[in-house]
Short mmCIF file of C-alpha atoms in Angstrom, two decimals:
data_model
loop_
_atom_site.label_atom_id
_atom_site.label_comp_id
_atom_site.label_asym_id
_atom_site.label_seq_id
_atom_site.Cartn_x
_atom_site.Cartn_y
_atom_site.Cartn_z
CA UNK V 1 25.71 94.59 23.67
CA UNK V 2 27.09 92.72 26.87
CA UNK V 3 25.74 89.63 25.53
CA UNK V 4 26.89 89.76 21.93
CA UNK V 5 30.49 90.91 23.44
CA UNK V 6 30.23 87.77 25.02
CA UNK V 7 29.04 85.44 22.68
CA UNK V 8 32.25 86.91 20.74
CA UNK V 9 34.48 86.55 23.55
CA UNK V 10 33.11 82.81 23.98
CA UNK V 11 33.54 82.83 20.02
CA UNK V 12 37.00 84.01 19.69
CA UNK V 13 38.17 81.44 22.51
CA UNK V 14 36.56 78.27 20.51
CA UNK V 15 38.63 79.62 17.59
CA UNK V 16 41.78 79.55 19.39
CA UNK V 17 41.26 76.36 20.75
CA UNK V 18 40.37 74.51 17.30
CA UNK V 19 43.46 76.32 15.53
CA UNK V 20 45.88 74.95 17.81
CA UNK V 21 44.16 71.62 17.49
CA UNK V 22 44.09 71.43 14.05
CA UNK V 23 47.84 73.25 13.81
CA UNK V 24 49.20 70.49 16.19
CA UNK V 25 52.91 70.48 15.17
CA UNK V 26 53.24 66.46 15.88
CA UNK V 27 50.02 65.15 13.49
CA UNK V 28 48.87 65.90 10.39
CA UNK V 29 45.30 66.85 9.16
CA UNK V 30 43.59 67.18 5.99
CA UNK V 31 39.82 67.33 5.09
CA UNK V 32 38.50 67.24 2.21
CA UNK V 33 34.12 67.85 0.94
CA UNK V 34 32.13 64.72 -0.81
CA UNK V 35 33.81 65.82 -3.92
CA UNK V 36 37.38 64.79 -2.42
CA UNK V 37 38.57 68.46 -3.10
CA UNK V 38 40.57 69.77 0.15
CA UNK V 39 38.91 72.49 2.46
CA UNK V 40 41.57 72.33 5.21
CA UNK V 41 45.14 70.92 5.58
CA UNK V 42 47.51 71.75 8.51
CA UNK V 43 51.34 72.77 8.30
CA UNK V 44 52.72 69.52 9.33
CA UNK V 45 50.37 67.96 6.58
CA UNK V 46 51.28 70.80 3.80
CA UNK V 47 54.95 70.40 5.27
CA UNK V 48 55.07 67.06 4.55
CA UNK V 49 53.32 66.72 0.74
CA UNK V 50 55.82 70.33 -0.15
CA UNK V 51 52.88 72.55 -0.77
CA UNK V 52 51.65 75.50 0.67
CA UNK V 53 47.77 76.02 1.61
CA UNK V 54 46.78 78.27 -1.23
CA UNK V 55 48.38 75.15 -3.92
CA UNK V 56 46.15 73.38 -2.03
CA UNK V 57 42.98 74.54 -0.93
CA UNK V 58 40.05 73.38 -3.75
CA UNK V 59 41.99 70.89 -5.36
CA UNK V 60 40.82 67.57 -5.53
CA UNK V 61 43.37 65.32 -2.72
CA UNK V 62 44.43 62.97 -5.66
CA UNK V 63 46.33 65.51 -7.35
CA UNK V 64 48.32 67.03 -3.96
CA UNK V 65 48.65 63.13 -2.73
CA UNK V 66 48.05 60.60 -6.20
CA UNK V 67 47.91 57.40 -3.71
CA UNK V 68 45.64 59.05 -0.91
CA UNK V 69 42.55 56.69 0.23
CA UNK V 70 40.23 59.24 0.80
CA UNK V 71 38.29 59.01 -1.81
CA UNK V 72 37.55 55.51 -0.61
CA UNK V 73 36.64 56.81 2.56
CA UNK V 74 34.07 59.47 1.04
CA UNK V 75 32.16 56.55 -1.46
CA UNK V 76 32.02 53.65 0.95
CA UNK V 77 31.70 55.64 4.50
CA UNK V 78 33.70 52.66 5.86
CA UNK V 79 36.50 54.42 8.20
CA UNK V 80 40.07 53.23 8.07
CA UNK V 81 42.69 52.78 11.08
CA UNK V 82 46.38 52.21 11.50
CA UNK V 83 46.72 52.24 7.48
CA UNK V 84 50.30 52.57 6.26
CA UNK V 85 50.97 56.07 4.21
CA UNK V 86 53.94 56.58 2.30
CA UNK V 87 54.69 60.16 0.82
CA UNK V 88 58.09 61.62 -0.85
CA UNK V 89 60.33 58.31 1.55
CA UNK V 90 58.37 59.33 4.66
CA UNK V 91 56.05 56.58 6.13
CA UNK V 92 52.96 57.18 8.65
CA UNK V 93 50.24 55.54 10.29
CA UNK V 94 46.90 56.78 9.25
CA UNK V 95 42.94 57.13 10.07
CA UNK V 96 40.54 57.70 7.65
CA UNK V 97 36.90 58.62 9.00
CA UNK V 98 33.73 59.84 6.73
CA UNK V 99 32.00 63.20 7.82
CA UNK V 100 28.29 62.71 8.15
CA UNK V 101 25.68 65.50 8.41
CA UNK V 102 22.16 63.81 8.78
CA UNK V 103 22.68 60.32 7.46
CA UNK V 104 24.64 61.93 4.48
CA UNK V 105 28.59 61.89 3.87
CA UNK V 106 29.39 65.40 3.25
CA UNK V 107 33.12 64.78 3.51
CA UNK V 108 35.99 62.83 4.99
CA UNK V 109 39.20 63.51 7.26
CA UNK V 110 42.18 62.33 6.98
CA UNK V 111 44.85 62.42 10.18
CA UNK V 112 48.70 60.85 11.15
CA UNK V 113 48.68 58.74 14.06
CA UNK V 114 51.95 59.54 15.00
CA UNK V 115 54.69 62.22 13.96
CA UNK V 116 56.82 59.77 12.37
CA UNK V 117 57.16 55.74 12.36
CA UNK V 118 60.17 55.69 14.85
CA UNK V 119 57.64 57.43 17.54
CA UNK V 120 55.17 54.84 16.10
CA UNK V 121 57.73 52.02 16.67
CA UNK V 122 58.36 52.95 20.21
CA UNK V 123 54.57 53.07 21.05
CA UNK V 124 54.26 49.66 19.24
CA UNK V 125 56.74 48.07 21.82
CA UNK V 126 55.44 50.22 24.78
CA UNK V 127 52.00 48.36 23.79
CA UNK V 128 53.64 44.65 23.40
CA UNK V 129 55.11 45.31 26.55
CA UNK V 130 52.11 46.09 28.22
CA UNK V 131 50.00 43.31 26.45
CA UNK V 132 52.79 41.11 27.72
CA UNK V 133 52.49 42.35 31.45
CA UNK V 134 48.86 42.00 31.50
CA UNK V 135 48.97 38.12 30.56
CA UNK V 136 51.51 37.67 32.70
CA UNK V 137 50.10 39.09 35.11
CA UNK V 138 46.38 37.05 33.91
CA UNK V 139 48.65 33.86 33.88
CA UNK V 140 50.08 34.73 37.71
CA UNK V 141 46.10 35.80 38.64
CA UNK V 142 45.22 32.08 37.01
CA UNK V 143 47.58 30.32 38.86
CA UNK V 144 46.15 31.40 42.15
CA UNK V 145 42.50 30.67 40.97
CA UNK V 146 43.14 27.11 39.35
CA UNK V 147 42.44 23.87 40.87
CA UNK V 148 45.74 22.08 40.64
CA UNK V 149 44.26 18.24 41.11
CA UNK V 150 42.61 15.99 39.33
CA UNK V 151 41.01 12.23 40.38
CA UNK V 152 44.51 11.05 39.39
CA UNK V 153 46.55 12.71 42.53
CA UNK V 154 44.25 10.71 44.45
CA UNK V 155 46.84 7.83 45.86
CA UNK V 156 45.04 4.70 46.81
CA UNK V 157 44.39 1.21 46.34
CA UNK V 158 42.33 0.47 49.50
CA UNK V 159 37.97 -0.10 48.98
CA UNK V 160 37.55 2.62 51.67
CA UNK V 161 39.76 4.74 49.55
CA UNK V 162 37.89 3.89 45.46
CA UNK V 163 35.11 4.19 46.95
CA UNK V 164 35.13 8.15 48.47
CA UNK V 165 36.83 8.48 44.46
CA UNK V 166 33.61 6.68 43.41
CA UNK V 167 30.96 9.02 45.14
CA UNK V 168 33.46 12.14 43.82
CA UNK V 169 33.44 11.41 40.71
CA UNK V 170 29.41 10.98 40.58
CA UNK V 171 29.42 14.55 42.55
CA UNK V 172 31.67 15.96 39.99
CA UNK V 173 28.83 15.50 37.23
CA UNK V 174 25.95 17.51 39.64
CA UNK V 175 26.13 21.25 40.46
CA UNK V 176 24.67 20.42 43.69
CA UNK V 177 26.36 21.74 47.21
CA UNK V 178 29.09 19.04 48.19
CA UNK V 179 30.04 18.54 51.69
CA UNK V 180 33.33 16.67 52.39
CA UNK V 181 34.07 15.39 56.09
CA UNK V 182 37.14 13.89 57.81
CA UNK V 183 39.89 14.11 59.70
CA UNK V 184 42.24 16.81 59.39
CA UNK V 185 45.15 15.92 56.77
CA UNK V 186 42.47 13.13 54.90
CA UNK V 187 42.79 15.03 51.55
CA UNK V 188 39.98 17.29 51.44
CA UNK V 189 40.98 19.75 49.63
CA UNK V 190 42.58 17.67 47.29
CA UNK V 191 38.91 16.14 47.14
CA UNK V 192 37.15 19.43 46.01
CA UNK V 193 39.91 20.19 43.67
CA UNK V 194 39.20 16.95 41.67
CA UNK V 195 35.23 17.41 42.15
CA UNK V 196 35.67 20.85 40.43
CA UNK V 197 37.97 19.71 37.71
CA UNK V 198 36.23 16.74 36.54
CA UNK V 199 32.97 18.24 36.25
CA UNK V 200 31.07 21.41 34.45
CA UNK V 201 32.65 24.54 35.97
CA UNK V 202 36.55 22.86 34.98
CA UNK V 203 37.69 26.37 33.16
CA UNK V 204 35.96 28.65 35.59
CA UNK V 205 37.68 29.94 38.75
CA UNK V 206 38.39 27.55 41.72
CA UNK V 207 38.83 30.40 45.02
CA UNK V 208 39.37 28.88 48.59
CA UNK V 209 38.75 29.95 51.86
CA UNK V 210 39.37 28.22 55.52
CA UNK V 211 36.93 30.13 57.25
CA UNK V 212 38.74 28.86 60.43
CA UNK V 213 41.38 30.85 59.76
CA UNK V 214 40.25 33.73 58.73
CA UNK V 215 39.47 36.07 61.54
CA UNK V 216 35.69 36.85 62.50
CA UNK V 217 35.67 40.65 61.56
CA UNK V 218 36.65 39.82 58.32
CA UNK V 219 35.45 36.72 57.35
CA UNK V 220 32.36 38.87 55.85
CA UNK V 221 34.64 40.77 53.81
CA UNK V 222 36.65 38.18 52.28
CA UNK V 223 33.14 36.26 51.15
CA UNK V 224 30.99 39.15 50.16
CA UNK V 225 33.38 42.01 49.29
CA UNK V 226 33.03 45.69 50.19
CA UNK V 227 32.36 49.06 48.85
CA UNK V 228 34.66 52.15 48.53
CA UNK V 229 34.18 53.70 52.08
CA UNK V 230 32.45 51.05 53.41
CA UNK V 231 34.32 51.22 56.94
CA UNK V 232 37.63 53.22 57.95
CA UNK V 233 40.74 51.24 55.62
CA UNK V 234 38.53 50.07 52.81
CA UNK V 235 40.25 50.21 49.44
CA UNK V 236 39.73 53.03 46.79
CA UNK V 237 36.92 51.44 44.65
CA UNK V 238 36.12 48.69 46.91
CA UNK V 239 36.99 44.86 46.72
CA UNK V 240 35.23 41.92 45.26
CA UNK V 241 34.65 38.97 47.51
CA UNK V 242 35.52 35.24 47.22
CA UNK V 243 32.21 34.40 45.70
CA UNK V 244 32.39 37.16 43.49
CA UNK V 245 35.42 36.12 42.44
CA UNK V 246 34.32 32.48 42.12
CA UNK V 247 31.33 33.50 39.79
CA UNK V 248 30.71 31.00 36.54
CA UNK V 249 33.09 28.25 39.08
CA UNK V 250 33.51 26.43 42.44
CA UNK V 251 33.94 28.32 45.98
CA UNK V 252 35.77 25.53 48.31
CA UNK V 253 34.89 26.47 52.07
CA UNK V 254 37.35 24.76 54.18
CA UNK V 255 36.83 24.03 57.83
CA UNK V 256 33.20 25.50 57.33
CA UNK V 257 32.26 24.49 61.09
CA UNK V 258 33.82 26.88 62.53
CA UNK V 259 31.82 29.91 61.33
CA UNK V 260 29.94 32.04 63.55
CA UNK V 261 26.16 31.41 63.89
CA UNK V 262 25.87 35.31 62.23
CA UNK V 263 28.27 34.22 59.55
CA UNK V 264 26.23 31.26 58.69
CA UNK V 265 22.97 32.86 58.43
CA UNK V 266 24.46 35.05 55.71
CA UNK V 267 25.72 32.19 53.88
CA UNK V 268 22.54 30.25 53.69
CA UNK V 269 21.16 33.67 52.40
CA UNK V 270 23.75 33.23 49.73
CA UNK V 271 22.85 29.87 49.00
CA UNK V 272 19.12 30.39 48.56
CA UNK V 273 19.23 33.62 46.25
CA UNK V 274 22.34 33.26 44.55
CA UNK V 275 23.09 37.00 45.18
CA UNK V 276 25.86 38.42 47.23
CA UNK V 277 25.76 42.23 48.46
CA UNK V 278 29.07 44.10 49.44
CA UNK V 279 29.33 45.77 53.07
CA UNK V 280 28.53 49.04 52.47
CA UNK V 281 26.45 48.04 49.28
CA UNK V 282 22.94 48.70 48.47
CA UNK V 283 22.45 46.58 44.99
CA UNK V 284 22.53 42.67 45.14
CA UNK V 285 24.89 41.16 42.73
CA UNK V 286 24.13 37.79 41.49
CA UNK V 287 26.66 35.30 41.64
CA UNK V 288 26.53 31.64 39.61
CA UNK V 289 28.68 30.04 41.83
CA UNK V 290 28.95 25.74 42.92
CA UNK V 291 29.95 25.51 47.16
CA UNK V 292 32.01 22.41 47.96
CA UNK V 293 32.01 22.84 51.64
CA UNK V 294 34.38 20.93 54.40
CA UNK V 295 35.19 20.30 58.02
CA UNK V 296 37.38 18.01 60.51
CA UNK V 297 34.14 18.57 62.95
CA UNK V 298 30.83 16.62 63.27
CA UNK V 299 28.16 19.33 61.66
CA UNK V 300 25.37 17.10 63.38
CA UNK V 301 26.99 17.04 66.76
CA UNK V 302 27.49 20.60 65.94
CA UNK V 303 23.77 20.92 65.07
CA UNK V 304 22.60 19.57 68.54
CA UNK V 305 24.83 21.71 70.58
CA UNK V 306 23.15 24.34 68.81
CA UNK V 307 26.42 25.57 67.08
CA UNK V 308 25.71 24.94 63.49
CA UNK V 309 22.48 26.07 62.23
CA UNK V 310 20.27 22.85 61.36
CA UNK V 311 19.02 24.49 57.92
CA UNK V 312 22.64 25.43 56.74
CA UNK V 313 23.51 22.09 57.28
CA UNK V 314 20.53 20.86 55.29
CA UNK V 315 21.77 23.38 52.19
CA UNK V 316 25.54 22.02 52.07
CA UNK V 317 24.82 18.49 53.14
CA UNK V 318 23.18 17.54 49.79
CA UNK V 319 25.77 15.44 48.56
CA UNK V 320 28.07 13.77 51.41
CA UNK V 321 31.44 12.51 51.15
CA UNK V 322 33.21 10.78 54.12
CA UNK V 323 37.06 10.72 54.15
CA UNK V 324 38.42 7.66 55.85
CA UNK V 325 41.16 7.74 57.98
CA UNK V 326 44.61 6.70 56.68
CA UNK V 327 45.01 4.37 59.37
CA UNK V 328 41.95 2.98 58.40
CA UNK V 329 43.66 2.27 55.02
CA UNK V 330 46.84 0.67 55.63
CA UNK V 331 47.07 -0.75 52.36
CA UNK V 332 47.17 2.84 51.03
CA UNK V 333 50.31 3.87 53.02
CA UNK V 334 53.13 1.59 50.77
CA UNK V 335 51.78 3.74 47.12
CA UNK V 336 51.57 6.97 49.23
CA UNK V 337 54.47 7.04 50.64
CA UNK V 338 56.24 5.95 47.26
CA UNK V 339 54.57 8.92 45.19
CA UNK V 340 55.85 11.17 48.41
CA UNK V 341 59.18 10.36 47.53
CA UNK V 342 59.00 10.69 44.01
CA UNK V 343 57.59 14.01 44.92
CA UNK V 344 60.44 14.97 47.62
CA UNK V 345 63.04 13.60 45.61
CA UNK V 346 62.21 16.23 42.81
CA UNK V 347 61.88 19.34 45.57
CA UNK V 348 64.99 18.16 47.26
CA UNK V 349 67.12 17.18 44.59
CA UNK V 350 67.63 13.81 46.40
CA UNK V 351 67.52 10.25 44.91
CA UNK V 352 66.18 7.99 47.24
CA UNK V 353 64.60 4.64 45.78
CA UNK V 354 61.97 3.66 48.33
CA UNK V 355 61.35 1.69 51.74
CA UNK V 356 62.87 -1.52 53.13
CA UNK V 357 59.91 -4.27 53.86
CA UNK V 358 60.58 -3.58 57.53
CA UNK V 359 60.47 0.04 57.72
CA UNK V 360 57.12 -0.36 55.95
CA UNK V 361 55.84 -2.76 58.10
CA UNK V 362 56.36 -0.11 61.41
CA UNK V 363 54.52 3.00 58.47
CA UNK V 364 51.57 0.44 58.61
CA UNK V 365 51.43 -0.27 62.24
CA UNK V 366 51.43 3.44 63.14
CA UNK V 367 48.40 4.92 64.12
CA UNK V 368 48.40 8.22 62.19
CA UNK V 369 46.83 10.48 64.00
CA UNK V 370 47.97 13.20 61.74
CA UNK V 371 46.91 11.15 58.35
CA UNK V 372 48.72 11.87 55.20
CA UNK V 373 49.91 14.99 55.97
CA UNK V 374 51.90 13.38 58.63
CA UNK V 375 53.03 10.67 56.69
CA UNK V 376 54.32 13.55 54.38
CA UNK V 377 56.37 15.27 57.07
CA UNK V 378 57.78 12.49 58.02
CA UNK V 379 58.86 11.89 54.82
CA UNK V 380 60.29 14.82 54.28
CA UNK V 381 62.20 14.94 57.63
CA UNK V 382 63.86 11.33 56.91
CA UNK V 383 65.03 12.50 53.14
CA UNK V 384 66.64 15.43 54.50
CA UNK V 385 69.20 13.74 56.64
CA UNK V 386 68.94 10.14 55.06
CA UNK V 387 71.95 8.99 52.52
CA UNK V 388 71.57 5.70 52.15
CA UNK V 389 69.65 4.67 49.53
CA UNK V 390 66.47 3.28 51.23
CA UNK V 391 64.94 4.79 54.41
CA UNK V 392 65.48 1.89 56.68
CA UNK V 393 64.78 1.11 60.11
CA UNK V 394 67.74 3.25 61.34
CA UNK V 395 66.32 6.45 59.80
CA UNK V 396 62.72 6.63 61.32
CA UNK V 397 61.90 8.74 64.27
CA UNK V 398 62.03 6.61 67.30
CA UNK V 399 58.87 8.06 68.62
CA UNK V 400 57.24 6.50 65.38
CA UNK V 401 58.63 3.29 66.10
CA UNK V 402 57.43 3.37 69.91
CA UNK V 403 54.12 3.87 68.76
CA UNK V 404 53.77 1.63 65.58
CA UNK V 405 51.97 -1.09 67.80
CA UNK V 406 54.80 -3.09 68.28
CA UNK V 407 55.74 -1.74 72.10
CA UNK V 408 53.44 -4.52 73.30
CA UNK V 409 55.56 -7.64 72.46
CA UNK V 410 58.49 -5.26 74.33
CA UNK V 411 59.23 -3.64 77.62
CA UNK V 412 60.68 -0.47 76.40
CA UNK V 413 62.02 1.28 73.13
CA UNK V 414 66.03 -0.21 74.06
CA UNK V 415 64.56 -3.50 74.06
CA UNK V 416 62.11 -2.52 70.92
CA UNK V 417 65.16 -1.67 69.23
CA UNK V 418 66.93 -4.98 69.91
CA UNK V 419 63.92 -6.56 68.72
CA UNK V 420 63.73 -5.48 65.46
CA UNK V 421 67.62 -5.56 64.57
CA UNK V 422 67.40 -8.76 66.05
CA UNK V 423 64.57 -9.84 63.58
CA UNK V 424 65.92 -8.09 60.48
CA UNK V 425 69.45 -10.31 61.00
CA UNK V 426 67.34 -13.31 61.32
CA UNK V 427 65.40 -12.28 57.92
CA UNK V 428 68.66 -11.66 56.29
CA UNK V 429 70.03 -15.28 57.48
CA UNK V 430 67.36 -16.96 56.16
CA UNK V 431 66.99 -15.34 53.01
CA UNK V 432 70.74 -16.29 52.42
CA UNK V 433 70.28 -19.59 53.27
CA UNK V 434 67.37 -20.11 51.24
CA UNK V 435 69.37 -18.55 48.28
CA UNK V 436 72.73 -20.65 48.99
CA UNK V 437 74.64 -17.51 49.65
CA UNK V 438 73.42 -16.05 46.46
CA UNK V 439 73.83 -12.43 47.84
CA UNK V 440 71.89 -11.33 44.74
CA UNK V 441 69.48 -13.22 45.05
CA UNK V 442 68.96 -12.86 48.81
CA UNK V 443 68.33 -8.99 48.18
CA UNK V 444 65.90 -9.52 45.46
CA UNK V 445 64.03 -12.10 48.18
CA UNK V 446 63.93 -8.78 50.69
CA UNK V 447 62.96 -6.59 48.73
CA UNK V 448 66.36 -4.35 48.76
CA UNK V 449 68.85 -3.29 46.63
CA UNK V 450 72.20 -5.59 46.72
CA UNK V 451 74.03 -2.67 47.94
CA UNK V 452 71.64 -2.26 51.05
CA UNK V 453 72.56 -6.05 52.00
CA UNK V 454 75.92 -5.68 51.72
CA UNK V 455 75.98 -2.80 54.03
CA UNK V 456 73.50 -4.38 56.80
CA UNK V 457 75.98 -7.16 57.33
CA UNK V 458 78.73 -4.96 57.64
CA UNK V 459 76.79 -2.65 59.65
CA UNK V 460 75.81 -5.80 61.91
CA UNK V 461 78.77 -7.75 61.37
CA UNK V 462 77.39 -10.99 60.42
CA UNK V 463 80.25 -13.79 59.70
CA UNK V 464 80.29 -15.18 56.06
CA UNK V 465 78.18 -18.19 56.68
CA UNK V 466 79.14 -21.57 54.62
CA UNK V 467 76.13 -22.55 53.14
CA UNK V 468 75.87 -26.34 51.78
#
């Protein structure tokens, strides 16, 4: 007796629950057997066609609802979603599904999505809002995770400089571990950018790391990721690492050199399973993932002093691409430094048209020891507070112009100073007198707008020479 009061009890309580269910005052329900005649319809449903259940009940669902799909449902077994319904000037969203009872339709049911179209309407833009947010948001994620550079950023006219493009490009084409060397501010990165999006792997992920700045403790984190709990402060469900991240794409590790010994065994582990596991992880997870690898340091002198592990070098050093110094390439520094203005005159909103011939001549005598992302600093500093229309002599720092080789023909900057004004009035002089005063002329011989001459010999008050 206990257990059949509470099999009823149990019973009674699975009744209660599928009445208020099916009697759900915001949707409406009807079901009908696999001869289309109605064995259930809620109130909002009986409401809504202006019958009551006994009108109902047994009757076949074209004659309570003449345009009901239903019967469509019941012979093909296909279901039906978001279907318009229209019924005595009321319009709903619909779902049709078949009932099956061992491979066989034995029915169908029939069910409102929504109470009404204007709560439908509001869910439709609650959805487009949210489909909108998550591309944005996809687009923002993409931004991050895009190479931005192509062979074409690559500024350069020099033979050191085509050929490092050269021996890219070829790299580009291989899935094989690159390993780009040079000094500090060579272009590196814009290097592996163009490697990646030339080649392959262009629309998968491009994720960067300078392991140099990333601190020790967790530099293993960032690469391989960690699970849920994994140490006191890890995230709730954990956090993919870079070369998760990078899977199906390119994983640029700048300033690779400086990784701990520990740090690099785990990366050459990397390299020769293709599988990363998570701190705190048990399960390997496989990664299809290109390394483009970089450093200002020498990996072989690194090798020797026993700092860099001889067999990780081995692994990244499979293709090798040496970055040449820009003062190594002084031919390169004129079409640099004019795409650097180009490029600071749309940041800064300024309108500066280029160099004077002698201001160029002390960019290519300077030694560089910060390479092109020196020259673009100093750039940038000169635009700022320049409004003339060329950067002249006048406007570059005079350290630069201490150092741009020429202090040796001098005894001190004063006198270096006095030098070069000294030579620029002769230039001017002669290029008048080789034009016959032409002052339009005489520009166009220096290089410089006619405004610019104009102002240099009222700026170093040269007489109005008679010229025969």
């Amino acid at each position: 007796m206990e257990n059949v009061c509470e099999e009823l009890h149990s019973t009674q309580k699975l009744k209660a629950t599928l009445e208020a269910v099916i009697e759900n005052p915001h949707e409406g329900l009807v079901v009908v057997d696999e001869h289309c005649h109605v064995v259930m319809m809620n109130q909002f449903y009986l409401d809504v066609v202006g019958r009551s259940l006994e009108e109902v009940i047994g009757k076949h669902v074209l004659e309570i609802t003449p345009g009901s799909q239903l019967p469509e449902t019941v012979r093909t077994g296909n279901p039906q979603f978001a279907e318009l319904w229209k019924v005595r000037e009321r319009e709903f969203i619909m779902m049709r599904v078949p009932i099956r009872n061992n491979g066989r339709i034995i029915g169908a049911i029939g069910k409102t999505l929504f109470k009404d179209m204007e709560v439908a309407r509001v869910f439709t833009k609650k959805m487009i809002q949210l489909e909108n947010d998550l591309e944005y948001y996809k687009e923002e994620l993409r931004k991050i995770h895009v190479s931005n550079y192509t062979f074409e950023d690559i500024i350069g006219v020099s033979a050191a400089i085509a050929k490092a493009k050269k021996i890219a490009a070829r790299a580009a084409q291989s899935s094989s571990t690159v390993l780009i060397s040079g000094e500090s501010g060579t272009g590196k990165e814009i290097f592996a950018n163009a490697i990646h999006n030339s080649g392959p792997r262009c629309q998968g992920p491009f994720i960067k790391i300078n392991c140099a700045a990333v601190p020790e403790q967790l530099l293993e984190s960032e690469l391989f990721g960690y699970n849920e709990g994994a140490f006191t402060g890890a995230r709730k469900g954990g956090k993919p690492g870079k070369f998760e991240l990078a899977n199906r794409g390119t994983i640029f590790l700048d300033e690779a050199g400086d990784m701990s010994l520990s740090m690099q065994a785990k990366l050459l582990r990397v390299i020769q399973d293709r599988e990363v596991e998570r701190i705190g992880g048990t399960q390997p997870i496989r990664v299809d993932v290109r390394i483009i690898a970089a450093s200002n340091r020498d990996l072989q002198q690194l090798v020797k002093e026993n700092k860099f592990r001889l067999d990780l070098f081995y692994r990244i050093n499979v293709i090798s691409l040496e970055l040449p110094p820009l003062r190594e390439r002084s031919d390169d520094i004129e079409p640099l430094a004019n795409q650097l203005i180009s490029k600071l005159n749309r940041d800064l909103k300024t309108q500066i048209k280029g160099i004077s011939p002698q201001a160029l001549e002390v960019l290519k005598s300077y030694n560089w020891p910060g390479n092109v992302r020196e020259l673009g600093n100093i750039l940038e500093r000169i635009i700022n507070f320049c409004t003339d229309d060329y950067i002249d002599l006048e406007h570059l720092p005079a350290q630069l112009v201490r150092e741009a080789g020429l202090q040796n023909a001098v005894d001190g900057p004063h006198t270096l100073r006095q030098g070069l004004i000294k030579a620029e009035k002769n230039l001017i002089f002669d290029a008048l007198h080789a034009a016959k005063g032409n002052k339009m002329q005489a520009a166009r011989a220096l290089g410089i707008h006619r405004s610019v001459l104009y102002r240099k010999l009222a700026q170093y008050n040269l007489p109005e020479y008679e010229y025969d």
